[in-house]
Every structure is written in C-alpha cells, then in structure tokens.
Short mmCIF file of C-alpha atoms in Angstrom, two decimals:
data_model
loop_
_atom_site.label_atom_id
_atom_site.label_comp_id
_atom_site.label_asym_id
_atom_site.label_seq_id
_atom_site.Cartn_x
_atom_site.Cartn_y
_atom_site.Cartn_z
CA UNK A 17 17.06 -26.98 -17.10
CA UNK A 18 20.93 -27.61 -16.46
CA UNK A 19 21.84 -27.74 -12.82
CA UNK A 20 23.41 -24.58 -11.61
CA UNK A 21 26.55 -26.71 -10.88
CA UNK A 22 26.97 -27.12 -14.60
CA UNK A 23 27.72 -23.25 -15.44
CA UNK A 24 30.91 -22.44 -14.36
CA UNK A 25 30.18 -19.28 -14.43
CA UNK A 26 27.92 -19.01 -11.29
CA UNK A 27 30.59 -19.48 -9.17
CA UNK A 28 32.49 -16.67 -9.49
CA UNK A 29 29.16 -14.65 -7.54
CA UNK A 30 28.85 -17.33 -5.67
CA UNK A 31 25.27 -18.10 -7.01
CA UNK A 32 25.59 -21.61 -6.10
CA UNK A 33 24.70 -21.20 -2.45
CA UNK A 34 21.14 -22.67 -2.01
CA UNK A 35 18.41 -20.74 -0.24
CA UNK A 36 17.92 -21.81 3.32
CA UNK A 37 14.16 -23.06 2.79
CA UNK A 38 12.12 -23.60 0.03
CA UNK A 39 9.93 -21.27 -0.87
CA UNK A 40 6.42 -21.30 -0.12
CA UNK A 41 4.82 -21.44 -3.66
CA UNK A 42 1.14 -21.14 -4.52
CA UNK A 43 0.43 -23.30 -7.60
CA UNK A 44 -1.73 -23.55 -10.11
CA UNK A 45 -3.88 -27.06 -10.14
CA UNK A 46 -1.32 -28.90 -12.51
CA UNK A 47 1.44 -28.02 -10.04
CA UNK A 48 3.42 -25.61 -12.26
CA UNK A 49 4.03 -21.90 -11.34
CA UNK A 50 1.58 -19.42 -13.36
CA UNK A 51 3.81 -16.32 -15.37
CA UNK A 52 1.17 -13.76 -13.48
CA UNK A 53 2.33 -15.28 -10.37
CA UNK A 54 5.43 -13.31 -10.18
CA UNK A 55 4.00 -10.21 -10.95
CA UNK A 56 2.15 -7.17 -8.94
CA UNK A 57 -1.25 -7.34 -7.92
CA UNK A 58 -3.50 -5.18 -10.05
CA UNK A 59 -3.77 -1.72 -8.22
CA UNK A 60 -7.49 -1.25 -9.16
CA UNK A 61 -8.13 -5.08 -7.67
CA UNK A 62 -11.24 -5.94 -9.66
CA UNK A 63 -12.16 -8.94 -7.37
CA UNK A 64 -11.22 -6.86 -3.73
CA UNK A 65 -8.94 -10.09 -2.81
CA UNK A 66 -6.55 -7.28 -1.69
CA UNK A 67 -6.95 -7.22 2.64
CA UNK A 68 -8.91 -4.00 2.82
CA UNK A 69 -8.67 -3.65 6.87
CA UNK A 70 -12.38 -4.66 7.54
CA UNK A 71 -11.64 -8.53 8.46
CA UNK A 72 -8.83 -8.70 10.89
CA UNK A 73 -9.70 -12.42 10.93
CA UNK A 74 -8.52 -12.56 7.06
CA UNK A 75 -6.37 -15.46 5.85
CA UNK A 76 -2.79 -14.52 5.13
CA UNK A 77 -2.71 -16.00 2.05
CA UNK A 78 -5.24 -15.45 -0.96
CA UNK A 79 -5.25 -18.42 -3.69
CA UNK A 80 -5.94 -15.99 -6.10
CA UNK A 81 -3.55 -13.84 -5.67
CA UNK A 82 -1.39 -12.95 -9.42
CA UNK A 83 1.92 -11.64 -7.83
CA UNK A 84 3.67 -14.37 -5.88
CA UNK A 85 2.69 -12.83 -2.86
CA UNK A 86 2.36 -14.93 0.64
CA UNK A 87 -0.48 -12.61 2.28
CA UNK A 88 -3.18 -10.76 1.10
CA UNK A 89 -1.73 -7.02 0.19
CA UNK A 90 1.95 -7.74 0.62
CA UNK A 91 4.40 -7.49 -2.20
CA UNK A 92 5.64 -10.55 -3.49
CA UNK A 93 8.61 -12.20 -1.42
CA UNK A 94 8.30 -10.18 0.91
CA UNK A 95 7.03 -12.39 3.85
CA UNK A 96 7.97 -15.22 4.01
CA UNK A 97 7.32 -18.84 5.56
CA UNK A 98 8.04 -21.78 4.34
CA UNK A 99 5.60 -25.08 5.33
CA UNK A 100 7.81 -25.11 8.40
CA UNK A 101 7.24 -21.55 9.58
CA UNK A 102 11.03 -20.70 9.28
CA UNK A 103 12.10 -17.45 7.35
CA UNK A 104 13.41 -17.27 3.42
CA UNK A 105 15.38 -15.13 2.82
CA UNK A 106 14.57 -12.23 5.58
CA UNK A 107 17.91 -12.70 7.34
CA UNK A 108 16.58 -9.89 10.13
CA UNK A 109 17.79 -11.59 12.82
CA UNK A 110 20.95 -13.04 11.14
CA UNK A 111 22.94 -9.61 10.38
CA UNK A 112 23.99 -7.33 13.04
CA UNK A 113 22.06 -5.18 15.23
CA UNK A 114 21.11 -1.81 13.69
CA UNK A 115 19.85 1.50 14.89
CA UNK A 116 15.91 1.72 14.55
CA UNK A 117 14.80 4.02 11.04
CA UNK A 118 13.38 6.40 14.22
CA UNK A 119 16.72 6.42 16.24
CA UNK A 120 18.87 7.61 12.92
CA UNK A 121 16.48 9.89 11.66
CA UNK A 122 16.20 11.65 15.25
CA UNK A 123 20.29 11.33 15.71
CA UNK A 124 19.96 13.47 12.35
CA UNK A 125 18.12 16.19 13.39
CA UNK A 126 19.77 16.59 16.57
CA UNK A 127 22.67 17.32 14.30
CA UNK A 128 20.95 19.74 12.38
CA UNK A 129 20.06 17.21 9.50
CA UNK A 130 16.43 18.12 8.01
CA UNK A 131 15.30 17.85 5.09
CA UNK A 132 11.84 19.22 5.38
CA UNK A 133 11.26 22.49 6.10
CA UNK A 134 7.25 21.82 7.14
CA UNK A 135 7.17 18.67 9.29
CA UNK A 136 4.86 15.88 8.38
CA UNK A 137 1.16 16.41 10.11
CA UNK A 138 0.47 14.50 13.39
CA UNK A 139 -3.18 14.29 14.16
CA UNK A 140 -3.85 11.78 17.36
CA UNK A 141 -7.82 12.02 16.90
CA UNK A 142 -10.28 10.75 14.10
CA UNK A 143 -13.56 12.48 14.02
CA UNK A 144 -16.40 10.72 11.57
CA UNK A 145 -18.97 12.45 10.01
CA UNK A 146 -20.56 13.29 6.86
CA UNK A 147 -20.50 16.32 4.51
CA UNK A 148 -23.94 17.95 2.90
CA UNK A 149 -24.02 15.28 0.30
CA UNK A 150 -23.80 12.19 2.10
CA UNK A 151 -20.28 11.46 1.74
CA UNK A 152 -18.33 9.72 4.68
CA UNK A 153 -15.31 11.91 6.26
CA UNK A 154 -12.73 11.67 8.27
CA UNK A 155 -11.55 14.77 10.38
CA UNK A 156 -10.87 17.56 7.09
CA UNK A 157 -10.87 14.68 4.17
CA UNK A 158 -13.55 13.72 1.98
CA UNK A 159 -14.27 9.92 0.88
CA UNK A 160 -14.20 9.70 -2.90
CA UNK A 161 -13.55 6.13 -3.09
CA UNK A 162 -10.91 3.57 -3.17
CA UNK A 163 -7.93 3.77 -6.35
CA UNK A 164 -5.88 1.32 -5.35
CA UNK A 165 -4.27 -0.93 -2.82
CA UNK A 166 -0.32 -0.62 -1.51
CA UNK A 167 1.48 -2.37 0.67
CA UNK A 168 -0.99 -3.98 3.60
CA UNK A 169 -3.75 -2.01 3.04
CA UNK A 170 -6.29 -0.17 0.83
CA UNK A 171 -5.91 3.40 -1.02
CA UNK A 172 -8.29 5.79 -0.98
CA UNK A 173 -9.27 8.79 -2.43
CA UNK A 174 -9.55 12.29 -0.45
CA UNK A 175 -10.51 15.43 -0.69
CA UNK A 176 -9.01 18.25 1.88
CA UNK A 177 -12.07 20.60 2.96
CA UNK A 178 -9.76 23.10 3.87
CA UNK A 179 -7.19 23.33 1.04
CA UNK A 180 -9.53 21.79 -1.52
CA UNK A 181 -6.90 19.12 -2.97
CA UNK A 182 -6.89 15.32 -3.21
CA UNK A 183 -4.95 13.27 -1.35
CA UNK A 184 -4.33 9.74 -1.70
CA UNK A 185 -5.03 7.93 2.01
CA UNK A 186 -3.38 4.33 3.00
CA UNK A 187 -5.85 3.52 5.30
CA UNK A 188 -4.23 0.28 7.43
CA UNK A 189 -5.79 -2.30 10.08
CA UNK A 190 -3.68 -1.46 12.91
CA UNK A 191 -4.65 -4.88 14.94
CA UNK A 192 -4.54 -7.22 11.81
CA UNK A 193 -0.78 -5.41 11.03
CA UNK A 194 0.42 -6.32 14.58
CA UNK A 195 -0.64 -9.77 14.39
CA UNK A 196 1.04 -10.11 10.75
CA UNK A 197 4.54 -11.68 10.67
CA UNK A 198 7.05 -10.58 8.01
CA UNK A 199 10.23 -11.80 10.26
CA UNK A 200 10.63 -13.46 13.48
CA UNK A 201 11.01 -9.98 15.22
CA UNK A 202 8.73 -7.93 13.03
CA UNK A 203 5.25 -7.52 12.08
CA UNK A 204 3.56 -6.06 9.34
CA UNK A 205 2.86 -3.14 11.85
CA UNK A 206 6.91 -2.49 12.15
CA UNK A 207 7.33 -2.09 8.57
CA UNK A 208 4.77 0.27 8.74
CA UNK A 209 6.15 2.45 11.31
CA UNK A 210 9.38 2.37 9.17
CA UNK A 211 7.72 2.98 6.58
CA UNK A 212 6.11 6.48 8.38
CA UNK A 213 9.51 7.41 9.90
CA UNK A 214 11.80 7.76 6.53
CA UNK A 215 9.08 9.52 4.47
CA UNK A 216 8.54 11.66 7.19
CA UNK A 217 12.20 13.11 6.46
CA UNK A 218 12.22 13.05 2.84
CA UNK A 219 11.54 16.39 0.59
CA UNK A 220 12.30 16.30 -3.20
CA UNK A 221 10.62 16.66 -6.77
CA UNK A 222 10.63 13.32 -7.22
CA UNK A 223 9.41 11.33 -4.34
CA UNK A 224 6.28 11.23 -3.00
CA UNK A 225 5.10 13.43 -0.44
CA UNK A 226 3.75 12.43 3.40
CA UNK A 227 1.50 14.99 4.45
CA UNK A 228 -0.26 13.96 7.84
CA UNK A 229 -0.16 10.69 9.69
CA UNK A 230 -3.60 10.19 11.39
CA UNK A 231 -3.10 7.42 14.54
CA UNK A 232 -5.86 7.96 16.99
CA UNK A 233 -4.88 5.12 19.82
CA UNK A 234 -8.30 4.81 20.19
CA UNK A 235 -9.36 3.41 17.01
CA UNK A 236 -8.01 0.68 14.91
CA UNK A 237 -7.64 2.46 11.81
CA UNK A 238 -4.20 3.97 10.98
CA UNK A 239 -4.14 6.72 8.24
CA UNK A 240 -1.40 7.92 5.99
CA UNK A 241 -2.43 10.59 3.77
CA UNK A 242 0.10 11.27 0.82
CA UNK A 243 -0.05 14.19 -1.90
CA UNK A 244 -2.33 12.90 -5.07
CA UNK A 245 -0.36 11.61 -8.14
CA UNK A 246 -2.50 11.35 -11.05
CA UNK A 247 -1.27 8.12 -13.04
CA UNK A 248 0.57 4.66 -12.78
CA UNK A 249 3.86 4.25 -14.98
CA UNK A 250 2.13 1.69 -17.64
CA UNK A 251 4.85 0.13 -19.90
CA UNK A 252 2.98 -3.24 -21.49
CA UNK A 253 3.71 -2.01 -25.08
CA UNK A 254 6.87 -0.29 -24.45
CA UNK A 255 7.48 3.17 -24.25
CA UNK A 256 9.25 5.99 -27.30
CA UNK A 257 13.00 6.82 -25.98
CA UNK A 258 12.34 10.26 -25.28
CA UNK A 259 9.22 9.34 -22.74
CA UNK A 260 11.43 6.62 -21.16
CA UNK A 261 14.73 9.10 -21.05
CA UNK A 262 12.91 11.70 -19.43
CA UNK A 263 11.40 8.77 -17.06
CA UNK A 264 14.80 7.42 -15.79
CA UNK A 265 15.76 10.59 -15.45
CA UNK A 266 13.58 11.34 -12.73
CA UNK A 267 13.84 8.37 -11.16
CA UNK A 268 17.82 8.47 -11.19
CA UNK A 269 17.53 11.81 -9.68
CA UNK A 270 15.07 10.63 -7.16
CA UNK A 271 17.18 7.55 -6.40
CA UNK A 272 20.26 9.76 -6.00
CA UNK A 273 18.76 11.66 -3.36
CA UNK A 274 17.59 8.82 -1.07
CA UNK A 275 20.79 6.53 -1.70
CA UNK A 276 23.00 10.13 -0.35
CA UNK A 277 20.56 10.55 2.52
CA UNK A 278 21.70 6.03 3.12
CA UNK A 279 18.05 5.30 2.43
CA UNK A 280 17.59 2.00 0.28
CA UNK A 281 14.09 2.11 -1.63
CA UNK A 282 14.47 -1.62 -1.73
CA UNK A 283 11.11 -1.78 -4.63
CA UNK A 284 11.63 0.35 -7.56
CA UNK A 285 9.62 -0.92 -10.13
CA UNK A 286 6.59 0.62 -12.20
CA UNK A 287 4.08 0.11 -9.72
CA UNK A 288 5.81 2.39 -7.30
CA UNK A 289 6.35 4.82 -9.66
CA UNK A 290 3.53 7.31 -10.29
CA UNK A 291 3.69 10.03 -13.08
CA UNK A 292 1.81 13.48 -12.96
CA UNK A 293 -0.13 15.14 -15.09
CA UNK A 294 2.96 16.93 -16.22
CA UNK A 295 4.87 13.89 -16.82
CA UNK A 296 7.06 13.88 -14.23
CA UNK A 297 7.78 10.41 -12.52
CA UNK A 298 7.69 10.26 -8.18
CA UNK A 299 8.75 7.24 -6.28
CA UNK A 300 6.41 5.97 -4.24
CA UNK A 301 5.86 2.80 -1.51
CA UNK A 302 8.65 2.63 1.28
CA UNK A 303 7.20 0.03 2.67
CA UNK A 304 10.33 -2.40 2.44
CA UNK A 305 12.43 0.52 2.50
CA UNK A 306 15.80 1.12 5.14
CA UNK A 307 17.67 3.66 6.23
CA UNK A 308 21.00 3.52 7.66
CA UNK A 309 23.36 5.32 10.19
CA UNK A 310 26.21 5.41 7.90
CA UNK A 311 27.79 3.95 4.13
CA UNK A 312 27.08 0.31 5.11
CA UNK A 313 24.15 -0.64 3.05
CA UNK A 314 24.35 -4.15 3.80
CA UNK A 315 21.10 -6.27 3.74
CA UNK A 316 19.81 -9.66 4.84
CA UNK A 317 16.00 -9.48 4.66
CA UNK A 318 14.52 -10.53 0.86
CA UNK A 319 14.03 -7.41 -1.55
CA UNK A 320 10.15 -6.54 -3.00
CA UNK A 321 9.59 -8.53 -5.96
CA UNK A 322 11.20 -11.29 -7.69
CA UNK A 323 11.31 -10.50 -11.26
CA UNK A 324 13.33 -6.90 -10.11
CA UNK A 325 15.28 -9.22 -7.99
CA UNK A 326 19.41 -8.26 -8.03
CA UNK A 327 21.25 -11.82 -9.16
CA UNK A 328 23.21 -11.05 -5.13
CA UNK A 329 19.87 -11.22 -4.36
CA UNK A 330 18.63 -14.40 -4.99
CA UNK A 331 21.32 -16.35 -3.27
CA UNK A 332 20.12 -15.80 0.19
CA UNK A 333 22.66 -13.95 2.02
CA UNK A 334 23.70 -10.24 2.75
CA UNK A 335 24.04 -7.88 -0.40
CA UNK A 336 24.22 -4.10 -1.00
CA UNK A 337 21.03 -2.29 -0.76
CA UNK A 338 22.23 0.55 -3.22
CA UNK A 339 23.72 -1.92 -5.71
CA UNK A 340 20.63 -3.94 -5.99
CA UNK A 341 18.34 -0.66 -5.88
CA UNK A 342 20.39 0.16 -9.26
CA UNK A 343 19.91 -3.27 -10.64
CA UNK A 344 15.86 -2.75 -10.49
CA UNK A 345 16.34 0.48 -11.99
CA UNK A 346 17.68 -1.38 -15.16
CA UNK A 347 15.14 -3.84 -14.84
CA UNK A 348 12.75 -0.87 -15.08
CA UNK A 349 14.15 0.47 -18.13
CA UNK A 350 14.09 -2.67 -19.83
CA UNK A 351 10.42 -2.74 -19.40
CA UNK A 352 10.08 1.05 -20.36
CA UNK A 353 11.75 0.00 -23.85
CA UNK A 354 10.39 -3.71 -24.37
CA UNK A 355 7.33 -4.07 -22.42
CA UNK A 356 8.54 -7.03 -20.92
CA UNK A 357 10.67 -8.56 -18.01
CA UNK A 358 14.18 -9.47 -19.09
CA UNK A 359 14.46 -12.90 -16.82
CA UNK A 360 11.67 -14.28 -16.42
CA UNK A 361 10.92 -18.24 -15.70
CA UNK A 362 7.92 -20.51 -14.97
CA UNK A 363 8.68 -20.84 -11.45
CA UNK A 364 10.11 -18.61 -8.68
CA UNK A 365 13.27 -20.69 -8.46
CA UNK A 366 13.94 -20.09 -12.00
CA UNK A 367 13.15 -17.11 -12.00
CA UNK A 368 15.87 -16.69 -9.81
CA UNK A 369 18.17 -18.61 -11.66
CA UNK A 370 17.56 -17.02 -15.04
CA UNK A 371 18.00 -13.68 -12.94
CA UNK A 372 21.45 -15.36 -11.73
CA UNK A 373 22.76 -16.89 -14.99
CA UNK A 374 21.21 -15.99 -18.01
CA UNK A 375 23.02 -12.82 -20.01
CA UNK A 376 20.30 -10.41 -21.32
CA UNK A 377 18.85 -10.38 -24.41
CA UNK A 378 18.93 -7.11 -26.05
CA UNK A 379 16.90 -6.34 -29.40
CA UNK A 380 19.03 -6.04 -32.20
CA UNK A 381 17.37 -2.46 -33.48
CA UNK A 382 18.26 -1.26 -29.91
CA UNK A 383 19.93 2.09 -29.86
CA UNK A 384 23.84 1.08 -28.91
CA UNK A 385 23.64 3.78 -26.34
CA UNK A 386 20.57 2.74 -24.75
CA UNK A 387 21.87 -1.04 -25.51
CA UNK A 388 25.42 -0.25 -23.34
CA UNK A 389 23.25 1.71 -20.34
CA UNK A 390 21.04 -1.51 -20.17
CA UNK A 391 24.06 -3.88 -19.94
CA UNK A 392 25.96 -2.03 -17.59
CA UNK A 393 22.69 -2.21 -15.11
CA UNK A 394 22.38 -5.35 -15.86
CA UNK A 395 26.10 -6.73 -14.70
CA UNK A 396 25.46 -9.47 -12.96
CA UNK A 397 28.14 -8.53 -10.51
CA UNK A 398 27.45 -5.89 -7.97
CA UNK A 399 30.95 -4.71 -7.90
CA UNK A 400 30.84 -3.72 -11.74
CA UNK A 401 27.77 -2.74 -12.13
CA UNK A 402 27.28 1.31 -13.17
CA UNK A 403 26.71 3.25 -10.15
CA UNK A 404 23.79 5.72 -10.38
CA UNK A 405 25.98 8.39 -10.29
CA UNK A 406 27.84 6.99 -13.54
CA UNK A 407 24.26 6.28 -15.22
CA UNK A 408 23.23 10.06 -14.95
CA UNK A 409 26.44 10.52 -16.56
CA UNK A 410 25.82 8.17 -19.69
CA UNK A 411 25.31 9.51 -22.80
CA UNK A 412 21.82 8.43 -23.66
CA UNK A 413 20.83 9.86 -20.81
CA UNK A 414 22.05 12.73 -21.02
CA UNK A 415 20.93 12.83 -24.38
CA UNK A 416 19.76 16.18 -25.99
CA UNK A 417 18.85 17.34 -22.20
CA UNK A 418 22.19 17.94 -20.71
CA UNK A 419 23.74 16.74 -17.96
CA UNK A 420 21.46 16.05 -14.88
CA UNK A 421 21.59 18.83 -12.37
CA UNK A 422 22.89 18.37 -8.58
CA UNK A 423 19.99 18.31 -5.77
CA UNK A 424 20.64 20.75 -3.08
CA UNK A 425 18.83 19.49 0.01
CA UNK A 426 18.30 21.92 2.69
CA UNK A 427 19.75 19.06 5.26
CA UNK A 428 23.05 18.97 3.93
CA UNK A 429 23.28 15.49 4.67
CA UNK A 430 24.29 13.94 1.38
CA UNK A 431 26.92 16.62 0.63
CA UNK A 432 28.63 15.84 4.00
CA UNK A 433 31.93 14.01 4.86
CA UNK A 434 31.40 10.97 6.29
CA UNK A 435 33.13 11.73 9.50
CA UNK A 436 30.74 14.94 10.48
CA UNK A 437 27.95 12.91 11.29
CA UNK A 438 30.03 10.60 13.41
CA UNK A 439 31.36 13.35 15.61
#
C-alpha cells in the first residue's frame, strides 16, 4: 500500500494527520485483520457472546467478537483504549465544554419547545411475577424472549397486558454500565442516560418510539421499552431501486427532522434501521447520538462504525456531526444498491485510508441519476458534499413520488430563527 504521503491529494483534507494512538486491534491468529471484523455483530447472536447483563464481572473484550468492537455489546470504535489505556479518537475531553443532552432538552421546553405531545413513561418500581402460563413479567410486560442485542445490552421481546402490543425492551446492567469506560469522563452508563434523554423528546414517522423508561433504584436492571418494529433493513444481495428509493426516503426525512431539532444520529447504518410491516423504514439506536444547544455540530469523540466512517472522520480531530451523518447515509445507499461496502480494507487502518483516499467505484449499469446522488454523498470533502436538504431534492429521489413533503413538528423548533432560542 503507498504511504499516504505519496497522494497528493490527501492533503488538501488534511488526511495526513495521524491518529493519536494506535488502535487497539483484535487479530486473527496469523496477525492480519479478518473482513467480518469491521462489521456489526449479528443481532440474533447465535453464540450469546453479546454482554447480556447477568455477569457484571464480564470481560470487556470478547475474542470472538465479528464487528471490530472493543467490549462485549458496544458498536465498533466506539470505546476505545489503546494497550496504554489512553483514548482514540473520543476527543471528549479535548473540545469545549458543552451543555448536558438533559440541560438543552429542558432549556427547550422551558421555551415552549416539545415535540411530544404524550411524555415518555417513568415507572421508578419493577414488580416480578408470572402470568397463568408460566411466563416471567415485569410490572405490565410479558417475556417472549430475546430478538436481539443493541448497544450494551440485550433486546427483548414484550408483550403489554394492558394494551395488548409488543414492545421491544433494552434491558441494561446498570452496575456493569457504570463501571464501563467509553471516555475518560464517561461510562457506558452516561451514554445511556443520553441516550434516554434525546429519544425522550423525539416524535416522528420515522424514528423509533420511547415509550416508558423503567429505573427502579433499587434494582440493577435498567429498562427501556421501545414500540415493536417488525424487521431489520437486510441488503446482502442488493435491493430493486424502487425498494431502496422509497428506503432513503424515509430515512432522509427522518434524518431531516433530528439534524433541524441539532440532534446528530452519529450511526446510521442498516442495523439501526428497522422496517415495518408496511415497509416503512424507522431509525433506531441513539446510543452514540448528541444533541446540541445551537448550529455548532462540531465533534471530537469517534463516530459508530468504521466502514460508515466520514473520510473527516478518520483523521482524528473535530468534524461536523451533520456532514458525516450524510456521508453514512450514502454509505447506506450504496449497500441498498450493491450489497456491499464501498471502502473496505483488510485492516482498520486501511479501512480508514481507503475511506480517506480511494474515489468510489460505481457499477457501470448504474442508473446516472442514482450514480450522481451516490457521488455527491460520497465527496470526500465535507464542505461539498450534498446536504440532506439538497438530496431530498435530487431527481432520483424524487423520482415518480414527488417531491418530499415538509415535517411539521408540533415544537416548532426546527422552523425557528436561530436567534429565538437564544433570547
């Protein structure tokens, strides 16, 4: 592989910079970097090697692990030590002091900002039992069994009692997440809370919803119960245009909404994208998500997962979280339509340096339209690359469906000028 200092290219986005550690990087026994390394975790995890909350003893890293992840259950780069114990990447402590995801979403609806018309359930007491057929429950749900594991933590299957509908439960180790380092000032626990406090304002069509947050202080289990969404967005053999334009449409419109209400998603990928039975496509997983006070979107701490990695990304320092939530959105397509990653390398580092350097490679058969949309998210420069706004606008998607209608929320928010919310 050429050294980086050999394209001249790089330079001009200052890809050159090395990261400040190496990263820590599980290895197969010949020493090289497995492909399924960089990818998610399963979500049905076959083997259980996903941390399931019942050993708060558990190892923080899992050999077997097939997404490049550093503990058990986290996304990959997410965490992130190297040999040394000092942070790659995270850059928490680095940038400057922020408001707390709480502090800005109560500042908002002191000033009349909210989204959701029902509040998000608080219940501060579990009650265990069992219903006539043996089945375990907790308070009004029903344990069906486990579908799936998310960010620190297993998912399980629930049925309501009272309103007779599933609900899919994170159910998290509250002790194991507080011991659980992500950054020097922030455990696995703080992500979580985070996590809790922007879905708790968030209300549209295509995100997923946050019903009730059980946290009985008494126990060490910490619940999040989230509306049901049937299937996973499964793109291995590629997808027809039509599915995949009515796809990105939904998750452009999704995307809107959070980047006008200055929350970054900071993960979109197929994994955290869930499709009803209807077809339509919710974002889920905020686990890595932000949300900020005002238009600075500025970053320091490492996005979800490498191979949806922005190219400002990978150099280590501060980037734009709305600018590199677009860039995984045209990752995302490019697997809708090809079934594959566009950069992908045998090894995190190049990984990253494909991601950095190497133009994408776009089937010759491609639709133009669909072709131009896929290079435009794909500009390797932030400050060119099509804004959301601009995609909704592009002719293929458009397509035969029209333009993409405006989101009213009830809030208000994202329709205001920036100065209200100051004053």
């Amino acid at each position: 592989m050429a050294d980086l200092t050999d394209i001249g290219c790089c330079s001009c986005f200052s890809f050159l910079r090395k990261p400040r550690a190496s990263v820590p990087q599980p290895r197969d026994a010949d020493g090289t970097f497995s492909e399924e390394l960089l990818k998610r975790q399963s979500a049905e995890d076959p083997d259980e090697s996903f941390y399931t909350g019942d050993d708060p003893d558990l190892s923080l890293y899992n050999g077997d692990n097939l997404d490049g992840s550093f503990f058990n259950g986290d996304d990959p780069d997410r965490c992130l030590y190297d040999e040394d114990g000092n942070d790659y990447l995270d850059g928490s402590d680095d940038g400057p002091p922020r408001k707390s995801s709480e502090d800005i979403i109560q500042s908002r609806a002191q000033n009349g900002f909210a989204c959701r018309e029902i509040p998000v359930k608080e219940t501060n007491k579990v009650f265990r039992s069992e219903d006539e057929n043996g089945n375990k429950m907790v308070n009004q749900y029903v344990h069906l069994g486990k579908i799936g594991s998310g960010s620190y933590g297993k998912v399980v299957l629930y049925r309501n009692v009272e309103d007779g509908k599933l609900y899919a439960v994170k159910v998290l180790n509250k002790p194991y997440m507080m011991k659980v380092r992500v950054v020097r000032s922030e455990t696995a626990m703080t992500d979580v809370l985070r996590e809790v406090s922007i879905m708790k304002m968030l209300n549209h069509p295509n995100i997923v919803n946050l019903v009730e947050v059980i946290n009985d202080p008494n126990i060490d289990k910490f619940y999040m119960v989230l509306e049901y969404v049937e299937g996973k967005m499964v793109c291995d053999n590629g997808l027809e245009e039509a599915t995949a334009r009515n796809y990105l449409r939904d998750i452009i419109y999704g995307l809107m909404y959070l980047h006008s209400h200055n929350v970054i998603h900071g993960d979109i990928k197929p994994d955290n994208l869930l499709v009803t039975s209807s077809g339509n496509v919710k974002i889920g997983d905020f686990s890595v998500s932000q949300v900020f006070e005002d238009e600075d979107d500025m970053l320091w701490r490492s996005p979800g997962t490498p191979v949806f990695t922005a190219p400002e990304c990978c150099q280590g320092s501060a980037y734009h979280g709305r600018a590199s939530d677009t860039w995984a959105v045209g990752v995302t397509l490019y697997c809708m339509m090809s079934g594959h990653y566009p950069f992908l390398g045998d090894t995190l580092q190049e990984t990253y340096d494909k991601i950095a350097n190497d133009p994408v490679q776009i089937p010759g058969d491609m639709n133009p339209q669909l072709a131009d949309l896929i290079q435009r998210l794909l500009c390797k420069d932030p400050g060119d690359r099509i804004t959301l706004q601009a995609a909704a606008e592009h002719p293929w998607v458009v397509g035969d469906k029209g333009p993409m209608p405006e989101y009213i929320c009830r809030c208000g928010f994202g329709r205001r000028e920036r100065n209200d919310f100051r004053e």
